[in-house]
CSV table of C-alpha atoms in Angstrom, one decimal:
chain,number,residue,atom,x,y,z
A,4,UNK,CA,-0.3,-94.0,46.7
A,5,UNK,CA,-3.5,-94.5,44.7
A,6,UNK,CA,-6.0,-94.2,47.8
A,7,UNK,CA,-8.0,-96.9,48.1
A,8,UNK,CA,-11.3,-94.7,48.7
A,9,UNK,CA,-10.9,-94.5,44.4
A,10,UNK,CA,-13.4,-96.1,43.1
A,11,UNK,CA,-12.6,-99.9,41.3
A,12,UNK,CA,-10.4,-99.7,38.7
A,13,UNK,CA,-11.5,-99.3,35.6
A,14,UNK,CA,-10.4,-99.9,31.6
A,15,UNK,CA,-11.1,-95.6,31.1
A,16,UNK,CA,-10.7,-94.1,28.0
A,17,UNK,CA,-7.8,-95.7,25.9
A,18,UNK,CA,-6.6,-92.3,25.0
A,19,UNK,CA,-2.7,-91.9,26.3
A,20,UNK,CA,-1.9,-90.3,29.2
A,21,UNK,CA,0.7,-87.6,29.6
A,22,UNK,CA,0.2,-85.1,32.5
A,23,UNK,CA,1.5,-81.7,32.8
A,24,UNK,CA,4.4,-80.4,35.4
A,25,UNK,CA,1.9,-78.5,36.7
A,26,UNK,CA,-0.8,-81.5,37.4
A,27,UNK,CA,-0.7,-83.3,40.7
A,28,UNK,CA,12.3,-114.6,15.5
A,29,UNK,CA,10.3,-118.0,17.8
A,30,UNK,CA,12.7,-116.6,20.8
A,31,UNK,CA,10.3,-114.6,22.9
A,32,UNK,CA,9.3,-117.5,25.5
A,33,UNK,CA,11.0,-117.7,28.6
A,34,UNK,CA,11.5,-121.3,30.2
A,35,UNK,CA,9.0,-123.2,30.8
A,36,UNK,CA,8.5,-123.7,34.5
A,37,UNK,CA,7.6,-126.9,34.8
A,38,UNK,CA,7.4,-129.9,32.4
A,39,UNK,CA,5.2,-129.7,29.2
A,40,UNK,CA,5.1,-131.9,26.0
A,41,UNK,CA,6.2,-128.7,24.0
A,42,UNK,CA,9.5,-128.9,21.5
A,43,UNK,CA,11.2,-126.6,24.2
A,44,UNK,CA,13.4,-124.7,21.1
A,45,UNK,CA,10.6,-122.1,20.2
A,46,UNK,CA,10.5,-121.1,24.1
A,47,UNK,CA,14.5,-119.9,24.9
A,48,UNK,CA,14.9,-116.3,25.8
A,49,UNK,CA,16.2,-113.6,23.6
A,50,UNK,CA,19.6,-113.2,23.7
A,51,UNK,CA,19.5,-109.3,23.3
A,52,UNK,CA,17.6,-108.6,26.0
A,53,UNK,CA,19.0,-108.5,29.1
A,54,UNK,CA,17.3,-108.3,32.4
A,55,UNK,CA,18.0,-106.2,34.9
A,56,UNK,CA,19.3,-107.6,38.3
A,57,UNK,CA,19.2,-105.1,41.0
A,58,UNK,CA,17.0,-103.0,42.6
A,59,UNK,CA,16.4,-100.0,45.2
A,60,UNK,CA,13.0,-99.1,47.0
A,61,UNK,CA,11.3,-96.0,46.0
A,62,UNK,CA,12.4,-93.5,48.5
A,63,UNK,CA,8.9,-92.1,49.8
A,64,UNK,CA,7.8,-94.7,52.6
A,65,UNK,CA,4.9,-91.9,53.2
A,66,UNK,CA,1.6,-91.5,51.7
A,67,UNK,CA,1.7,-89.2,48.3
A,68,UNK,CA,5.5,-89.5,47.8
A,69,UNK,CA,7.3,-89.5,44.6
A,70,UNK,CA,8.7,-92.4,43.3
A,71,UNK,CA,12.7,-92.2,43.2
A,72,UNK,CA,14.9,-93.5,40.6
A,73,UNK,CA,16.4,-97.3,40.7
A,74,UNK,CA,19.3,-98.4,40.6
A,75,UNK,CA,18.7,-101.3,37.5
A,76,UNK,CA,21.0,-101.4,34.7
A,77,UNK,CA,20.7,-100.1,31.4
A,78,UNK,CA,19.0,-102.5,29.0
A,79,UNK,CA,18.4,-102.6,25.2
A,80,UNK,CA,14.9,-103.2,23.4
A,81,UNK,CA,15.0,-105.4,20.4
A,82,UNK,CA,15.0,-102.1,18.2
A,83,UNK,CA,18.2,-100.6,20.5
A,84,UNK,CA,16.4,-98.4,22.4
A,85,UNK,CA,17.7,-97.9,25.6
A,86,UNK,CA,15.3,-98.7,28.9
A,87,UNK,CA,15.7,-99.4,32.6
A,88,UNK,CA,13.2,-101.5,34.5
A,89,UNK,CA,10.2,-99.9,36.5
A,90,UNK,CA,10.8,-101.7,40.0
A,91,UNK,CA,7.7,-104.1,41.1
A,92,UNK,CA,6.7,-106.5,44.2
A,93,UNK,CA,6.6,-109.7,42.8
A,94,UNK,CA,2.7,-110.8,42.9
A,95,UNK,CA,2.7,-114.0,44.5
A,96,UNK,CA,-0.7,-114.2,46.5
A,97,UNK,CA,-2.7,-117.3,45.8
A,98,UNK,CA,0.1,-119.1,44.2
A,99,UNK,CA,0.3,-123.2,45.0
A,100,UNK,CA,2.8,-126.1,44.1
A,101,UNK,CA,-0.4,-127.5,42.1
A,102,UNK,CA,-0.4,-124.7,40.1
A,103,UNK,CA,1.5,-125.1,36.6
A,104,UNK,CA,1.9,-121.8,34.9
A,105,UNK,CA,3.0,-120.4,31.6
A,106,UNK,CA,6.1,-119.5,30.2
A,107,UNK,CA,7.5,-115.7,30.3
A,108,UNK,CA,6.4,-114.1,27.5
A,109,UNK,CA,8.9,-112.2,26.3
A,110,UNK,CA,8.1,-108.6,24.1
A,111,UNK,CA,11.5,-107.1,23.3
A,112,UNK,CA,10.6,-103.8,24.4
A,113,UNK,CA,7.9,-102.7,22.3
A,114,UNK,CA,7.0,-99.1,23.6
A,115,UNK,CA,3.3,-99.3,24.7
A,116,UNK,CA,2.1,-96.2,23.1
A,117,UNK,CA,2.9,-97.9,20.0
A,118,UNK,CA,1.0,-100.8,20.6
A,119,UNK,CA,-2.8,-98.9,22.3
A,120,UNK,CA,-2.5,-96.9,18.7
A,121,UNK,CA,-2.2,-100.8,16.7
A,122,UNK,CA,1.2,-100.1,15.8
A,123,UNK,CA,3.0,-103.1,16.0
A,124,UNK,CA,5.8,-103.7,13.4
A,125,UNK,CA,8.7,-103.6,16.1
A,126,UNK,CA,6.8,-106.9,17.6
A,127,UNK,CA,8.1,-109.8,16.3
A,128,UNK,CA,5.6,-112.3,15.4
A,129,UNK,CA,2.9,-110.6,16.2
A,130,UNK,CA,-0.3,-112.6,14.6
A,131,UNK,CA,0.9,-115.6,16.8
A,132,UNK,CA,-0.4,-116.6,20.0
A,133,UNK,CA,1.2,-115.0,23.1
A,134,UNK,CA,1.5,-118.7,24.4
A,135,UNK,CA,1.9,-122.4,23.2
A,136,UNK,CA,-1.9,-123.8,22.4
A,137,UNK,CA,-1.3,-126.6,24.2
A,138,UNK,CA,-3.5,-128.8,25.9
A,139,UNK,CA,-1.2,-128.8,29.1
A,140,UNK,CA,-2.3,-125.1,29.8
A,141,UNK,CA,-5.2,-125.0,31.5
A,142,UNK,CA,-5.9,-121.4,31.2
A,143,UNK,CA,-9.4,-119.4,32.0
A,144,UNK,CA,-10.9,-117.1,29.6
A,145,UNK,CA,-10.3,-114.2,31.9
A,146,UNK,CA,-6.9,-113.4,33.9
A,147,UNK,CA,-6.2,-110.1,35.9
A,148,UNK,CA,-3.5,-108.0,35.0
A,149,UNK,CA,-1.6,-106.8,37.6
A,150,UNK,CA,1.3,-104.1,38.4
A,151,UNK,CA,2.3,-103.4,41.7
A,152,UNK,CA,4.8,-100.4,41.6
A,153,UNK,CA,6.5,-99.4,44.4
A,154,UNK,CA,4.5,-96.9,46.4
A,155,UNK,CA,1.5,-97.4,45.0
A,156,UNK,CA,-1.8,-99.5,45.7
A,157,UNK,CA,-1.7,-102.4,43.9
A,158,UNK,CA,-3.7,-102.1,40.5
A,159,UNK,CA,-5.3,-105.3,38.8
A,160,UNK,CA,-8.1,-105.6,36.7
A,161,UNK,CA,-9.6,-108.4,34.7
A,162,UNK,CA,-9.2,-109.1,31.3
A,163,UNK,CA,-10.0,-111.2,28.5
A,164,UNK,CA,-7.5,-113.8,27.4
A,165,UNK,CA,-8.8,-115.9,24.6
A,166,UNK,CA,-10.3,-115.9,21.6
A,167,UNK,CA,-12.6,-118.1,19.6
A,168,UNK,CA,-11.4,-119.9,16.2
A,169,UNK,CA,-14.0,-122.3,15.1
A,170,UNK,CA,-15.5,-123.0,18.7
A,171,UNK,CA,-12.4,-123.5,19.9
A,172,UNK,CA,-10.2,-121.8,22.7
A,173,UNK,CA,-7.1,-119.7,21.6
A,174,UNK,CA,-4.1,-117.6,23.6
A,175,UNK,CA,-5.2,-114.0,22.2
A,176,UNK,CA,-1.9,-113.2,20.1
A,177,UNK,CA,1.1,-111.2,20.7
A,178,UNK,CA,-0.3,-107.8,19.6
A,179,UNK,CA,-3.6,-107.9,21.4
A,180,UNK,CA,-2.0,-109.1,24.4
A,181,UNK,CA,0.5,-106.6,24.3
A,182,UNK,CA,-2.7,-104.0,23.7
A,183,UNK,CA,-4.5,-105.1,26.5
A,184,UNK,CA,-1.1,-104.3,28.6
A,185,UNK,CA,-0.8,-100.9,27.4
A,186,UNK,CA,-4.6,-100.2,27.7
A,187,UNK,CA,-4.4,-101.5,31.7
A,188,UNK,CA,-1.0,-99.3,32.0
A,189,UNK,CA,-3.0,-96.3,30.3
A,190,UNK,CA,-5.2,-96.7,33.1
A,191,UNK,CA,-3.2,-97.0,36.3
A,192,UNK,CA,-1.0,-93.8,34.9
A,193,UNK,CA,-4.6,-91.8,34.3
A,194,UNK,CA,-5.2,-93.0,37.9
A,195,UNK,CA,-1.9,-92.1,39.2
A,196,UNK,CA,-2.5,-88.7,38.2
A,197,UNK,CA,-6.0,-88.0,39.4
A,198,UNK,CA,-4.7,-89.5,42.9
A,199,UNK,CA,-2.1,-86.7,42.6
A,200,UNK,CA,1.1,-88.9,42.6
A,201,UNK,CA,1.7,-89.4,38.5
A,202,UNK,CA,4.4,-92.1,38.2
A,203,UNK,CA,7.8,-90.6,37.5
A,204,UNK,CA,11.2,-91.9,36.8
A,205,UNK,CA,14.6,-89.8,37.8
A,206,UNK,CA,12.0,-86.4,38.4
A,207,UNK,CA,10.4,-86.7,35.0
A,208,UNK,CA,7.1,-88.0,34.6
A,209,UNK,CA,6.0,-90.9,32.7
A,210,UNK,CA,3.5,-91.0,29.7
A,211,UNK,CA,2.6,-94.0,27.9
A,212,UNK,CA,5.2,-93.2,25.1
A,213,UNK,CA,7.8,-93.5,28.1
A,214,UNK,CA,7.3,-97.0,28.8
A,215,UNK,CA,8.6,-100.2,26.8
A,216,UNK,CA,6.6,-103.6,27.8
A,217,UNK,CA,9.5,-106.0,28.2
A,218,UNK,CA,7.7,-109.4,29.5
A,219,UNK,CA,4.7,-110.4,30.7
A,220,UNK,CA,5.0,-113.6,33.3
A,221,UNK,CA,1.8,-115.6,34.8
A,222,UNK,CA,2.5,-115.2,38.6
A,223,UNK,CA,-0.2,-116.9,40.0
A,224,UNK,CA,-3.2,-119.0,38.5
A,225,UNK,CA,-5.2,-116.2,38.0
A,226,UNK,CA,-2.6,-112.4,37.3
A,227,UNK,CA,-0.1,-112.1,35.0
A,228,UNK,CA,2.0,-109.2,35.8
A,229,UNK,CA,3.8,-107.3,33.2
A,230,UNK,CA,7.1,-106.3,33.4
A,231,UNK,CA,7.9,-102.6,32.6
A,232,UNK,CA,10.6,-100.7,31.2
A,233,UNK,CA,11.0,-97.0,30.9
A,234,UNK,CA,13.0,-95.4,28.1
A,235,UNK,CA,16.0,-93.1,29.1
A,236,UNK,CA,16.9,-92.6,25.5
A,237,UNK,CA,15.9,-92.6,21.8
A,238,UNK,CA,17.6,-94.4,19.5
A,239,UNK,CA,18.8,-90.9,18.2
A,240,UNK,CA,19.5,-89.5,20.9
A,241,UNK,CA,23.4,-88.3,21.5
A,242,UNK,CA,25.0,-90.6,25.0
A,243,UNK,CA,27.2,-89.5,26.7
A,244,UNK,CA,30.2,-91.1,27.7
């Protein structure tokens, strides 16, 4: 695990991350979950994504272990690259009936080393805001991102969430939110690694050009928690049957 004698987290140098074997269309809204005066078309899922269903813990249960692969199916990003979903703890602390909460956000898979370097063209709709600007959202300028991997600390930090057009409020858009995820998710993998336990997927350890962001869902009033995806293939790459 990350220990929690680390110091807090911290945004760090957006620079990727990659440590060595030797070093420790409108459809991209999910539904809405509860009632809004928003035209719900805009807001269905994406039909070629699908999510994964299933899930095993990681295997270390002790401090320091490595992560093991899961058992989730193979899914497909919106440019047909192959990916299977980094296993996560739902965040749910300080959630209440009261609280009314965004829709999913839904990214098709854009690989997040892509998005810190401000590449965005597989992101569809990017200059549009990540959610409705609607009055009904009562959102605060800054939410924490959070990521709860399986064995390892929790990691959330705060961000910023809006911007200002003409002194008013705005959802940042698609490709800055989706480069704020893959800045946070720089982080916790630079972190991972000076702790010693670098995330890793079927033995083989992840770099930011690994991972796919495939939604991003407001858990409680205050986190969003991304979900992650980690690619097992390129969209060249020879499968074998």
């Amino acid at each position: 695990m990350i220990p929690s004698s680390l110091p807090n987290l911290r945004s760090g140098s957006l620079s990727t991350v990659s440590c060595a074997a030797s070093e420790a269309s409108d459809s991209y809204f999910g539904q809405l979950p509860c009632n809004h005066n928003v035209a719900p078309s805009p807001f269905t899922p994406q039909s070629h994504v699908t999510q994964p269903t299933a899930a095993t813990e990681a295997s270390g249960s002790d401090r320091g272990s490595q992560s093991s692969a899961h058992s989730f199916p193979v899914s497909f990003t919106s440019q047909g690259v192959a990916y299977q979903e980094l296993h996560q703890t739902p965040y749910d602390r300080g959630l209440t009936s009261e609280v009314c909460l965004l829709p999913e956000m839904l990214f098709g898979g854009i690989n997040l080393g892509e998005a810190l370097r401000h590449n965005f063209s597989g992101l569809e709709d990017q200059d549009r805001g990540a959610w409705p600007a609607s009055g009904n959202f009562n959102v605060p300028q800054k939410l924490a991102v959070v990521f709860c991997f399986s064995g390892y600390d929790k990691y959330s930090r705060q961000v910023n969430v809006l911007r200002r057009v003409r002194s008013r409020a705005h959802p940042k858009t698609r490709s800055e939110l989706a480069e704020i995820i893959a800045a946070e998710m720089n982080t916790f993998l630079r972190l991972a690694c000076e702790a010693g336990k670098p995330l890793s997927h079927c033995g083989r350890e992840l770099g930011l050009d690994d991972l796919v962001l495939v939604n991003i869902q407001h858990k409680t009033r205050g986190s969003l928690q991304p979900t992650i995806g980690v690619v097992v293939h390129s969209p060249d790459a020879t499968i074998l049957r």
